Amino acid sequence: MANESNNFAELIAHCKEYGYIFQSSEIYDGLAAVYDYGQNGAQLKKNIRDYWWKSMTQLHDNIVGIDAAIFMHPTTWKASGHVDNFSDPMIDNKDSNKRYRVDHLIEAHAEALALEGKKEEEFALLKNMDALIAASDYAGLKQLIVDNNIKCAISKTCNWTDVREFNLMFSTQIGSVAEESDTIYLRPETAQGIFVNFLNVQKTGRMKIPFGIAQTGKAFRNEIVARQFIFRMREFEQMEMQFFVRPGTQMEWYNFWKEERKKWHESLGIPPEKLRYHDHIKLAHYADAALDIEFEFPFGWKELEGIHSRTDFDLTQHQTYSKKKIQYFDNELKEDGKPYGNYIPYVVETSVGLDRLFLTVMSLAYANEKWTKEDGTEDSRVVLRIPAKIAPTKLAILPLLKKDGLPEIAKQLMDDCKGSFMCFYEEKDAIGKRYRRMDAIGTPFCVTIDHQTKEDNTVTIRYRDTMVQERIALADVKHLILGKIN
Ligand code: ATP
């Protein structure tokens, strides 16, 4: 297709216009970095989540899924290190009072240098920043900002406070009376719900190491600089899997999941050249190895998923804080012919943001196409090339006219298919206009019922991606679509 464009601002507008994503509480001018999913967005999000859930829990016989509560005992977050360590270095501009995440402020300056063609300066700045962050050298980070004359976007001054840490957890009160209440946190990651249930699941499921526990659910972070649409939000959804392994085998499993997860993203239609690994230089307090799977978003390469070797840190911490033994008895591993005994398992984690994956799918799918027809006239369309297996609506059923018994045949087809996949029925407007609307919401197949259907029981099927139309038997429609989406 000639002349395709893929503009991020256009994509955001399209998401709103076609019921994918709305700004939260928009009638009150919205809430920063919080979004609602509309009728098509909620379905796409569910389809992506189901695809992940199925591949984790159904296609791996040693992974089970749970659904832990968002609220957890406050000691959980003390044990996990989030109360003391879950913070980002921030800096405030004294003239505008605007607060920045230090790495975002420096990265934005580096991007500006790159745009001016100063590639070497950009590279040196980012390298310096990485080293200072790795050393937690906050005085050095401030000096780097001052030395590079990095200014606040609002006040345009370089009048900065010192660099400080800010905790990203949201807190709230539990209990109806103030005296009874206690501070609790909205979970900043779903992982801890898995760790505290390790023994419950292992014992009730009679799970044998190595095994995994998977979970999807909301997480909350008070991101200071929330930006780039649904890429960085304050309320978002994670899909995490904690894989429990024998101590000493963690690097083997880390490498296994690193490969496995990249292949999984490719199975969702993401081209391999749009994915890359990024090894962490500064490891989190719980990790002995960590990397990001990055995707080339419309605004650059950014983290899509994290793969972390979390050692036995979390289970050990929960054992210490709860004073309950959290160990696994391994009677398969033998030393001198005797069972190896009890140990605290090591953990390899895969953690992907559902909203970031949604944005990945949408940014690959969106295309504004223009072409010249055979008769020399120009034509165009906006299309969402969402892979058929996760598209919100699979089939549009369109009677050519609202009369002559055509709607009755169409509704019969709808009744036959709607128990198996999501269908949409429409009889209003010219057929060309209806096709364009289905392209814009990403429906991969349209079936038109016309007068010929009454004569020979055939229909026209139109494929979204190629716009090719062909005649098939009405009785074959359901089978054909099922074949394409499974
Ligand atoms: P970043 O460096 O972008 O802040 P992170 O390293 O803090 O991300 P993790 O703690 O590893 O992220 O979380 C796992 C996944 O959860 C991320 O790979 C991302 O897909 C998703 N995620 C994290 N924070 C957000 C957010 N604020 N909004 C949307 N998704 C998020």
Short mmCIF file of C-alpha atoms and ligand atoms in Angstrom, two decimals:
data_model
loop_
_atom_site.label_atom_id
_atom_site.label_comp_id
_atom_site.label_asym_id
_atom_site.label_seq_id
_atom_site.Cartn_x
_atom_site.Cartn_y
_atom_site.Cartn_z
CA MET A 1 0.00 0.00 0.00
CA ALA A 2 1.49 3.33 -1.02
CA ASN A 3 2.02 6.29 1.30
CA GLU A 4 1.40 4.95 4.79
CA SER A 5 1.78 7.17 7.81
CA ASN A 6 1.93 6.19 11.45
CA ASN A 7 1.62 9.22 13.62
CA PHE A 8 1.36 8.92 17.40
CA ALA A 9 -0.95 11.93 17.87
CA GLU A 10 -3.26 10.51 15.19
CA LEU A 11 -3.28 7.16 16.99
CA ILE A 12 -4.31 8.78 20.30
CA ALA A 13 -7.15 10.64 18.57
CA HIS A 14 -8.21 7.45 16.80
CA CYS A 15 -8.33 5.52 20.10
CA LYS A 16 -10.79 8.07 21.43
CA GLU A 17 -12.92 8.36 18.29
CA TYR A 18 -13.42 4.61 17.95
CA GLY A 19 -14.13 3.67 21.57
CA TYR A 20 -10.71 2.29 22.48
CA ILE A 21 -9.40 4.69 25.16
CA PHE A 22 -10.87 7.74 26.90
CA GLN A 23 -9.26 10.14 29.35
CA SER A 24 -10.55 9.23 32.85
CA SER A 25 -13.37 11.49 34.13
CA GLU A 26 -13.12 13.53 30.97
CA ILE A 27 -16.27 15.57 31.73
CA TYR A 28 -14.35 17.02 34.69
CA ASP A 29 -11.35 17.77 32.44
CA GLY A 30 -9.74 14.40 33.14
CA LEU A 31 -7.27 13.09 35.70
CA ALA A 32 -3.61 13.14 34.70
CA ALA A 33 -2.13 9.80 33.64
CA VAL A 34 -5.35 7.85 34.28
CA TYR A 35 -7.31 6.37 31.37
CA ASP A 36 -10.49 4.39 30.78
CA TYR A 37 -10.86 1.67 28.18
CA GLY A 38 -13.97 1.99 25.99
CA GLN A 39 -16.11 -0.73 24.42
CA ASN A 40 -13.49 -1.80 21.88
CA GLY A 41 -10.48 -1.14 24.13
CA ALA A 42 -11.84 -3.24 27.00
CA GLN A 43 -12.41 -6.16 24.62
CA LEU A 44 -8.95 -5.88 23.05
CA LYS A 45 -7.36 -5.64 26.50
CA LYS A 46 -9.28 -8.73 27.63
CA ASN A 47 -8.21 -10.63 24.51
CA ILE A 48 -4.53 -9.80 25.12
CA ARG A 49 -4.87 -10.74 28.80
CA ASP A 50 -6.61 -14.04 27.89
CA TYR A 51 -3.89 -14.83 25.33
CA TRP A 52 -1.22 -14.34 28.00
CA TRP A 53 -3.20 -16.28 30.63
CA LYS A 54 -3.77 -19.20 28.29
CA SER A 55 -0.15 -19.38 27.17
CA MET A 56 1.07 -19.28 30.79
CA THR A 57 -1.44 -21.50 32.59
CA GLN A 58 -2.89 -23.78 29.90
CA LEU A 59 0.12 -24.33 27.68
CA HIS A 60 2.58 -24.87 30.56
CA ASP A 61 1.58 -27.79 32.74
CA ASN A 62 3.73 -26.52 35.64
CA ILE A 63 2.26 -22.99 35.89
CA VAL A 64 -0.97 -22.16 37.74
CA GLY A 65 -2.82 -18.85 38.02
CA ILE A 66 -4.15 -16.98 41.06
CA ASP A 67 -6.00 -13.72 41.73
CA ALA A 68 -4.71 -12.05 44.91
CA ALA A 69 -6.28 -8.95 46.49
CA ILE A 70 -4.96 -5.45 45.78
CA PHE A 71 -4.89 -4.67 49.52
CA MET A 72 -2.27 -6.57 51.47
CA HIS A 73 -1.04 -6.53 55.06
CA PRO A 74 1.18 -3.43 55.39
CA THR A 75 4.13 -5.54 56.60
CA THR A 76 4.25 -7.07 53.11
CA TRP A 77 5.70 -3.82 51.78
CA LYS A 78 8.16 -3.46 54.63
CA ALA A 79 9.40 -7.01 53.94
CA SER A 80 9.55 -6.53 50.17
CA GLY A 81 11.65 -3.38 50.55
CA HIS A 82 9.08 -1.11 48.91
CA VAL A 83 8.61 1.10 52.00
CA ASP A 84 12.33 1.86 52.14
CA ASN A 85 13.48 1.48 48.54
CA PHE A 86 10.64 2.01 46.07
CA SER A 87 11.56 5.51 45.06
CA ASP A 88 12.90 7.49 42.16
CA PRO A 89 15.44 10.32 42.31
CA MET A 90 13.60 13.61 41.72
CA ILE A 91 14.60 17.24 41.38
CA ASP A 92 12.45 20.38 41.67
CA ASN A 93 12.85 23.64 39.80
CA LYS A 94 12.70 26.41 42.42
CA ASP A 95 11.19 28.99 40.04
CA SER A 96 8.37 26.91 38.54
CA ASN A 97 8.00 24.42 41.45
CA LYS A 98 7.82 21.70 38.80
CA ARG A 99 9.16 18.32 39.85
CA TYR A 100 11.07 16.06 37.43
CA ARG A 101 12.31 12.52 37.57
CA VAL A 102 16.05 13.05 37.18
CA ASP A 103 16.54 10.36 34.50
CA HIS A 104 13.61 11.73 32.46
CA LEU A 105 14.95 15.29 32.65
CA ILE A 106 18.41 14.23 31.47
CA GLU A 107 17.01 11.88 28.79
CA ALA A 108 14.87 14.68 27.36
CA HIS A 109 17.99 16.86 27.10
CA ALA A 110 19.86 13.97 25.45
CA GLU A 111 17.04 13.58 22.91
CA ALA A 112 17.29 17.29 22.09
CA LEU A 113 21.06 16.91 21.56
CA ALA A 114 20.42 13.97 19.22
CA LEU A 115 17.95 16.03 17.20
CA GLU A 116 20.63 18.72 16.80
CA GLY A 117 22.93 16.03 15.41
CA LYS A 118 25.19 16.05 18.51
CA LYS A 119 25.30 12.27 18.77
CA GLU A 120 28.59 12.06 20.70
CA GLU A 121 27.42 14.53 23.35
CA GLU A 122 24.15 12.64 23.69
CA PHE A 123 26.00 9.36 24.14
CA ALA A 124 28.42 10.82 26.72
CA LEU A 125 25.58 12.40 28.72
CA LEU A 126 23.58 9.17 28.91
CA LYS A 127 26.68 7.17 29.80
CA ASN A 128 27.49 9.58 32.63
CA MET A 129 23.91 9.46 33.86
CA ASP A 130 23.84 5.63 33.90
CA ALA A 131 27.08 5.53 35.90
CA LEU A 132 25.85 8.10 38.46
CA ILE A 133 22.49 6.35 38.86
CA ALA A 134 24.24 3.00 39.29
CA ALA A 135 26.36 4.56 42.06
CA SER A 136 23.31 6.36 43.62
CA ASP A 137 25.45 9.52 43.37
CA TYR A 138 22.76 12.20 43.73
CA ALA A 139 25.17 15.12 44.16
CA GLY A 140 26.86 13.98 40.95
CA LEU A 141 23.50 13.83 39.13
CA LYS A 142 22.69 17.39 40.14
CA GLN A 143 26.15 18.50 39.01
CA LEU A 144 25.55 16.77 35.65
CA ILE A 145 22.30 18.72 35.22
CA VAL A 146 24.00 22.02 36.12
CA ASP A 147 27.10 21.35 33.98
CA ASN A 148 24.92 20.61 30.95
CA ASN A 149 22.85 23.72 31.63
CA ILE A 150 19.64 21.65 31.58
CA LYS A 151 16.70 24.01 32.06
CA CYS A 152 13.15 23.61 33.33
CA ALA A 153 10.71 23.53 30.40
CA ILE A 154 8.40 25.98 32.19
CA SER A 155 10.59 28.56 33.96
CA LYS A 156 13.48 28.11 31.48
CA THR A 157 15.88 28.47 34.44
CA CYS A 158 18.54 26.25 35.91
CA ASN A 159 17.58 27.00 39.53
CA TRP A 160 17.39 23.42 40.91
CA THR A 161 16.93 21.88 44.36
CA ASP A 162 19.12 18.97 45.42
CA VAL A 163 18.20 15.54 44.06
CA ARG A 164 15.93 13.63 46.50
CA GLU A 165 14.12 10.31 46.64
CA PHE A 166 10.29 10.09 46.52
CA ASN A 167 8.38 6.93 47.33
CA LEU A 168 6.01 5.88 44.56
CA MET A 169 3.45 3.96 46.66
CA PHE A 170 -0.08 5.27 47.17
CA SER A 171 -1.26 4.93 50.75
CA THR A 172 -4.77 4.89 52.17
CA GLN A 173 -6.60 4.07 55.39
CA ILE A 174 -8.42 0.87 56.22
CA GLY A 175 -11.29 0.81 58.77
CA SER A 176 -14.21 3.21 59.15
CA VAL A 177 -13.16 4.97 62.36
CA ALA A 178 -9.96 6.97 62.40
CA GLU A 179 -8.66 5.33 65.61
CA GLU A 180 -9.19 1.86 64.20
CA SER A 181 -7.56 2.70 60.95
CA ASP A 182 -4.17 1.67 59.77
CA THR A 183 -2.16 2.82 56.79
CA ILE A 184 -2.17 0.39 53.94
CA TYR A 185 -0.84 0.66 50.40
CA LEU A 186 -2.30 0.08 46.98
CA ARG A 187 -0.01 -2.63 45.62
CA PRO A 188 2.74 -1.21 43.36
CA GLU A 189 3.29 -4.65 41.79
CA THR A 190 1.27 -7.86 41.71
CA ALA A 191 4.28 -10.07 42.53
CA GLN A 192 3.99 -9.86 46.33
CA GLY A 193 0.50 -11.43 46.22
CA ILE A 194 2.21 -14.45 44.67
CA PHE A 195 5.09 -14.62 47.15
CA VAL A 196 2.84 -14.52 50.23
CA ASN A 197 0.73 -17.34 48.71
CA PHE A 198 3.70 -19.50 47.74
CA LEU A 199 3.05 -22.18 50.37
CA ASN A 200 -0.76 -22.11 49.91
CA VAL A 201 -0.42 -22.83 46.20
CA GLN A 202 2.51 -25.23 46.47
CA LYS A 203 0.77 -27.36 49.10
CA THR A 204 -2.82 -27.30 47.79
CA GLY A 205 -1.67 -27.80 44.18
CA ARG A 206 1.03 -30.33 45.19
CA MET A 207 3.37 -28.37 42.94
CA LYS A 208 6.89 -29.65 42.35
CA ILE A 209 9.81 -27.36 41.69
CA PRO A 210 10.35 -25.96 39.10
CA PHE A 211 6.88 -24.43 38.88
CA GLY A 212 5.30 -21.06 38.28
CA ILE A 213 2.45 -18.95 39.65
CA ALA A 214 0.88 -16.43 37.27
CA GLN A 215 -1.36 -13.48 37.95
CA THR A 216 -2.86 -10.48 36.16
CA GLY A 217 -4.16 -7.42 37.97
CA LYS A 218 -4.03 -3.72 38.75
CA ALA A 219 -0.97 -2.05 40.21
CA PHE A 220 -0.60 1.57 41.33
CA ARG A 221 2.39 3.90 41.28
CA ASN A 222 2.44 7.59 42.02
CA GLU A 223 4.54 8.32 38.95
CA ILE A 224 5.78 11.90 39.15
CA VAL A 225 6.24 12.25 35.44
CA ALA A 226 3.44 10.30 33.84
CA ARG A 227 3.52 10.71 30.09
CA GLN A 228 3.26 9.16 26.65
CA PHE A 229 -0.40 8.24 26.85
CA ILE A 230 -0.97 4.77 28.39
CA PHE A 231 2.77 4.02 28.45
CA ARG A 232 3.23 5.39 31.97
CA MET A 233 0.12 5.55 34.10
CA ARG A 234 -0.64 5.84 37.81
CA GLU A 235 -3.10 2.92 37.69
CA PHE A 236 -2.14 0.14 35.31
CA GLU A 237 -2.33 -3.60 34.88
CA GLN A 238 0.49 -6.11 35.13
CA MET A 239 0.74 -9.71 33.96
CA GLU A 240 3.37 -11.38 36.09
CA MET A 241 4.67 -14.90 36.52
CA GLN A 242 6.98 -15.99 39.31
CA PHE A 243 8.87 -19.17 38.48
CA PHE A 244 10.25 -21.02 41.54
CA VAL A 245 13.46 -22.95 40.95
CA ARG A 246 16.24 -24.78 42.77
CA PRO A 247 19.00 -22.48 44.08
CA GLY A 248 21.86 -22.48 41.60
CA THR A 249 19.66 -23.12 38.55
CA GLN A 250 18.33 -19.57 38.32
CA MET A 251 20.55 -18.43 35.42
CA GLU A 252 19.44 -21.41 33.33
CA TRP A 253 15.79 -20.42 33.89
CA TYR A 254 16.52 -16.72 33.46
CA ASN A 255 17.91 -17.48 29.99
CA PHE A 256 15.00 -19.80 29.25
CA TRP A 257 12.37 -17.16 30.09
CA LYS A 258 14.31 -14.43 28.31
CA GLU A 259 14.03 -16.39 25.04
CA GLU A 260 10.53 -17.70 25.71
CA ARG A 261 9.02 -14.28 26.38
CA LYS A 262 10.55 -12.69 23.29
CA LYS A 263 9.17 -15.54 21.18
CA TRP A 264 5.77 -15.01 22.81
CA HIS A 265 5.73 -11.35 21.79
CA GLU A 266 6.61 -12.39 18.25
CA SER A 267 3.69 -14.84 18.29
CA LEU A 268 1.48 -11.82 18.88
CA GLY A 269 2.62 -10.38 15.57
CA ILE A 270 5.39 -8.07 16.84
CA PRO A 271 8.21 -8.07 14.24
CA PRO A 272 11.53 -9.31 15.74
CA GLU A 273 13.35 -6.17 14.57
CA LYS A 274 11.04 -4.08 16.77
CA LEU A 275 12.12 -5.98 19.91
CA ARG A 276 15.47 -5.97 21.71
CA TYR A 277 17.01 -6.85 25.07
CA HIS A 278 18.42 -4.26 27.42
CA ASP A 279 20.51 -5.59 30.34
CA HIS A 280 20.22 -3.63 33.59
CA ILE A 281 23.40 -1.92 34.76
CA LYS A 282 22.05 -1.07 38.22
CA LEU A 283 20.37 -4.12 39.70
CA ALA A 284 17.42 -3.74 42.08
CA HIS A 285 18.10 -4.74 45.70
CA TYR A 286 16.47 -8.16 45.14
CA ALA A 287 18.01 -9.17 41.79
CA ASP A 288 21.14 -11.05 40.67
CA ALA A 289 20.32 -10.50 36.97
CA ALA A 290 17.74 -8.39 35.16
CA LEU A 291 16.88 -7.23 31.67
CA ASP A 292 14.12 -5.45 29.82
CA ILE A 293 12.51 -6.59 26.61
CA GLU A 294 12.20 -3.27 24.79
CA PHE A 295 9.87 -2.37 21.96
CA GLU A 296 10.39 0.44 19.48
CA PHE A 297 7.40 2.61 20.43
CA PRO A 298 6.50 5.61 18.23
CA PHE A 299 8.51 7.72 20.74
CA GLY A 300 11.59 5.45 20.85
CA TRP A 301 12.88 2.20 22.38
CA LYS A 302 11.26 1.63 25.80
CA GLU A 303 10.67 -1.18 28.28
CA LEU A 304 7.76 -3.47 27.52
CA GLU A 305 8.56 -6.36 29.86
CA GLY A 306 11.04 -7.05 32.64
CA ILE A 307 12.75 -10.42 33.23
CA HIS A 308 14.27 -10.53 36.71
CA SER A 309 16.21 -13.16 38.61
CA ARG A 310 14.96 -12.24 42.11
CA THR A 311 17.04 -14.80 44.03
CA ASP A 312 15.44 -16.00 47.30
CA PHE A 313 15.13 -12.40 48.47
CA ASP A 314 11.33 -12.09 48.65
CA LEU A 315 10.56 -15.46 50.23
CA THR A 316 13.39 -15.01 52.75
CA GLN A 317 12.12 -11.57 53.69
CA HIS A 318 8.55 -12.84 54.15
CA GLN A 319 9.85 -15.72 56.23
CA THR A 320 11.76 -13.29 58.45
CA TYR A 321 8.94 -10.75 58.85
CA SER A 322 6.09 -13.28 59.26
CA LYS A 323 8.19 -15.66 61.40
CA LYS A 324 6.62 -18.52 59.41
CA LYS A 325 8.79 -21.07 57.66
CA ILE A 326 8.48 -20.61 53.88
CA GLN A 327 10.46 -23.52 52.46
CA TYR A 328 10.20 -26.34 50.00
CA PHE A 329 11.06 -29.95 50.74
CA ASP A 330 12.83 -31.36 47.70
CA ASN A 331 12.78 -35.14 47.82
CA GLU A 332 13.75 -35.54 44.18
CA LEU A 333 17.10 -33.83 44.42
CA LYS A 334 19.48 -36.26 46.11
CA GLU A 335 22.81 -35.70 47.78
CA ASP A 336 24.71 -38.89 48.64
CA GLY A 337 21.48 -40.82 47.92
CA LYS A 338 19.48 -38.83 50.50
CA PRO A 339 16.85 -36.16 49.81
CA TYR A 340 18.41 -32.73 49.61
CA GLY A 341 15.86 -31.45 52.12
CA ASN A 342 14.38 -28.01 52.72
CA TYR A 343 15.36 -24.83 50.96
CA ILE A 344 13.95 -21.45 50.05
CA PRO A 345 13.43 -21.51 46.27
CA TYR A 346 14.95 -18.96 43.93
CA VAL A 347 12.65 -16.99 41.66
CA VAL A 348 12.78 -15.91 38.03
CA GLU A 349 10.06 -13.41 37.21
CA THR A 350 8.50 -12.27 33.96
CA SER A 351 6.57 -9.01 34.30
CA VAL A 352 4.80 -7.32 31.43
CA GLY A 353 2.50 -4.27 31.48
CA LEU A 354 -0.84 -5.06 29.85
CA ASP A 355 -1.38 -1.41 28.93
CA ARG A 356 2.08 -1.16 27.35
CA LEU A 357 1.35 -4.29 25.36
CA PHE A 358 -1.95 -2.78 24.27
CA LEU A 359 -0.08 0.33 23.11
CA THR A 360 2.42 -1.89 21.29
CA VAL A 361 -0.37 -3.72 19.45
CA MET A 362 -2.15 -0.48 18.57
CA SER A 363 0.96 1.36 17.37
CA LEU A 364 1.80 -1.55 15.05
CA ALA A 365 -1.82 -1.87 13.87
CA TYR A 366 -2.61 1.75 13.06
CA ALA A 367 -2.15 2.80 9.44
CA ASN A 368 -3.39 5.78 7.48
CA GLU A 369 -3.27 4.50 3.90
CA LYS A 370 -3.60 6.36 0.62
CA TRP A 371 -3.42 4.84 -2.87
CA THR A 372 -4.29 5.45 -6.50
CA LYS A 373 -7.08 3.32 -7.93
CA GLU A 374 -7.04 1.73 -11.39
CA ASP A 375 -9.16 4.58 -12.78
CA GLY A 376 -6.54 7.09 -11.58
CA THR A 377 -8.56 8.53 -8.68
CA GLU A 378 -7.18 8.73 -5.14
CA ASP A 379 -8.53 6.65 -2.27
CA SER A 380 -7.67 6.34 1.41
CA ARG A 381 -8.62 4.62 4.63
CA VAL A 382 -7.58 4.39 8.27
CA VAL A 383 -7.19 0.79 9.31
CA LEU A 384 -6.25 -1.07 12.49
CA ARG A 385 -4.40 -4.20 11.41
CA ILE A 386 -4.89 -5.93 14.77
CA PRO A 387 -4.04 -9.67 14.56
CA ALA A 388 -7.35 -11.53 14.04
CA LYS A 389 -6.86 -13.72 17.13
CA ILE A 390 -6.98 -10.69 19.46
CA ALA A 391 -9.17 -8.26 17.45
CA PRO A 392 -12.14 -7.05 19.57
CA THR A 393 -14.74 -7.95 16.92
CA LYS A 394 -13.95 -10.81 14.57
CA LEU A 395 -16.82 -10.63 12.11
CA ALA A 396 -19.16 -7.90 10.86
CA ILE A 397 -22.40 -9.20 9.35
CA LEU A 398 -23.82 -6.74 6.85
CA PRO A 399 -27.06 -7.23 4.88
CA LEU A 400 -26.77 -5.20 1.66
CA LEU A 401 -30.32 -3.87 2.04
CA LYS A 402 -32.73 -3.52 4.96
CA LYS A 403 -35.43 -5.48 3.09
CA ASP A 404 -36.21 -8.47 0.87
CA GLY A 405 -35.47 -10.96 3.65
CA LEU A 406 -31.74 -10.10 3.73
CA PRO A 407 -31.72 -8.96 7.43
CA GLU A 408 -33.38 -12.26 8.40
CA ILE A 409 -30.59 -14.31 6.78
CA ALA A 410 -27.99 -12.02 8.37
CA LYS A 411 -29.52 -12.36 11.83
CA GLN A 412 -29.60 -16.14 11.47
CA LEU A 413 -25.86 -16.08 10.68
CA MET A 414 -25.32 -13.81 13.71
CA ASP A 415 -27.15 -16.31 15.94
CA ASP A 416 -25.04 -19.16 14.55
CA CYS A 417 -21.74 -17.37 15.17
CA LYS A 418 -22.10 -15.21 18.27
CA GLY A 419 -21.66 -18.10 20.72
CA SER A 420 -18.24 -18.80 19.21
CA PHE A 421 -16.74 -15.33 18.65
CA MET A 422 -17.59 -11.63 18.85
CA CYS A 423 -19.79 -10.47 15.94
CA PHE A 424 -21.25 -7.11 14.97
CA TYR A 425 -24.45 -6.57 12.99
CA GLU A 426 -25.12 -3.43 10.93
CA GLU A 427 -27.64 -2.60 8.22
CA LYS A 428 -27.31 1.20 8.04
CA ASP A 429 -25.37 3.19 5.34
CA ALA A 430 -23.80 2.23 2.03
CA ILE A 431 -21.71 -0.93 2.12
CA GLY A 432 -18.45 0.92 1.33
CA LYS A 433 -18.97 3.18 4.33
CA ARG A 434 -19.68 0.21 6.57
CA TYR A 435 -16.46 -1.50 5.40
CA ARG A 436 -14.46 1.65 6.23
CA ARG A 437 -15.94 1.77 9.74
CA MET A 438 -14.99 -1.87 10.30
CA ASP A 439 -11.44 -1.13 9.03
CA ALA A 440 -11.19 1.72 11.52
CA ILE A 441 -12.08 -0.48 14.50
CA GLY A 442 -9.94 -3.35 13.21
CA THR A 443 -12.58 -5.98 12.38
CA PRO A 444 -10.69 -8.54 10.27
CA PHE A 445 -13.68 -10.04 8.38
CA CYS A 446 -16.90 -8.63 6.93
CA VAL A 447 -19.63 -10.76 5.39
CA THR A 448 -22.24 -9.21 3.09
CA ILE A 449 -25.59 -10.84 2.46
CA ASP A 450 -27.15 -9.85 -0.88
CA HIS A 451 -29.83 -11.06 -3.31
CA GLN A 452 -27.60 -13.78 -4.69
CA THR A 453 -27.47 -15.26 -1.16
CA LYS A 454 -31.16 -16.04 -1.50
CA GLU A 455 -30.54 -17.85 -4.78
CA ASP A 456 -27.42 -19.91 -4.09
CA ASN A 457 -26.68 -19.56 -0.32
CA THR A 458 -23.36 -17.80 -0.90
CA VAL A 459 -22.07 -14.55 0.67
CA THR A 460 -19.26 -12.10 0.00
CA ILE A 461 -16.45 -12.21 2.54
CA ARG A 462 -14.13 -9.19 2.64
CA TYR A 463 -10.70 -9.36 4.24
CA ARG A 464 -9.64 -6.21 6.14
CA ASP A 465 -5.90 -6.35 5.40
CA THR A 466 -6.02 -6.98 1.66
CA MET A 467 -9.53 -5.63 0.98
CA VAL A 468 -9.92 -8.70 -1.24
CA GLN A 469 -13.52 -9.97 -1.58
CA GLU A 470 -14.57 -13.48 -2.47
CA ARG A 471 -17.69 -15.53 -2.64
CA ILE A 472 -18.03 -18.40 -0.16
CA ALA A 473 -20.87 -20.66 1.03
CA LEU A 474 -22.95 -19.17 3.84
CA ALA A 475 -22.62 -22.49 5.66
CA ASP A 476 -18.78 -22.17 5.65
CA VAL A 477 -18.53 -18.72 7.28
CA LYS A 478 -18.29 -19.82 10.91
CA HIS A 479 -15.78 -22.57 10.21
CA LEU A 480 -13.60 -20.26 8.11
CA ILE A 481 -13.46 -17.54 10.81
CA LEU A 482 -12.76 -20.08 13.56
CA GLY A 483 -9.86 -21.38 11.48
CA LYS A 484 -8.41 -17.87 11.13
CA ILE A 485 -8.67 -16.85 14.79
CA ASN A 486 -7.47 -20.00 16.51
P1 ATP B 1 9.89 1.88 34.04
O1 ATP B 1 11.41 1.79 34.10
O2 ATP B 1 9.36 2.14 32.68
O3 ATP B 1 9.35 2.79 35.11
P2 ATP B 1 9.84 -0.41 35.72
O4 ATP B 1 11.20 -0.98 35.47
O5 ATP B 1 9.62 0.37 36.98
O6 ATP B 1 9.34 0.44 34.44
P3 ATP B 1 8.73 -2.92 36.50
O7 ATP B 1 8.70 -2.59 37.93
O8 ATP B 1 9.76 -3.89 36.01
O9 ATP B 1 8.79 -1.58 35.63
O10 ATP B 1 7.27 -3.39 36.07
C1 ATP B 1 7.03 -4.42 35.12
C2 ATP B 1 6.23 -3.91 33.95
O11 ATP B 1 5.08 -3.17 34.39
C3 ATP B 1 6.98 -2.93 33.06
O12 ATP B 1 7.79 -3.63 32.13
C4 ATP B 1 5.87 -2.18 32.38
O13 ATP B 1 5.40 -2.89 31.24
C5 ATP B 1 4.78 -2.16 33.43
N1 ATP B 1 4.73 -0.84 34.10
C6 ATP B 1 5.52 -0.40 35.10
N2 ATP B 1 5.18 0.86 35.46
C7 ATP B 1 4.15 1.22 34.66
C8 ATP B 1 3.35 2.39 34.54
N3 ATP B 1 3.53 3.43 35.36
N4 ATP B 1 2.38 2.42 33.60
C9 ATP B 1 2.17 1.36 32.78
N5 ATP B 1 2.89 0.23 32.85
C10 ATP B 1 3.87 0.14 33.78
#
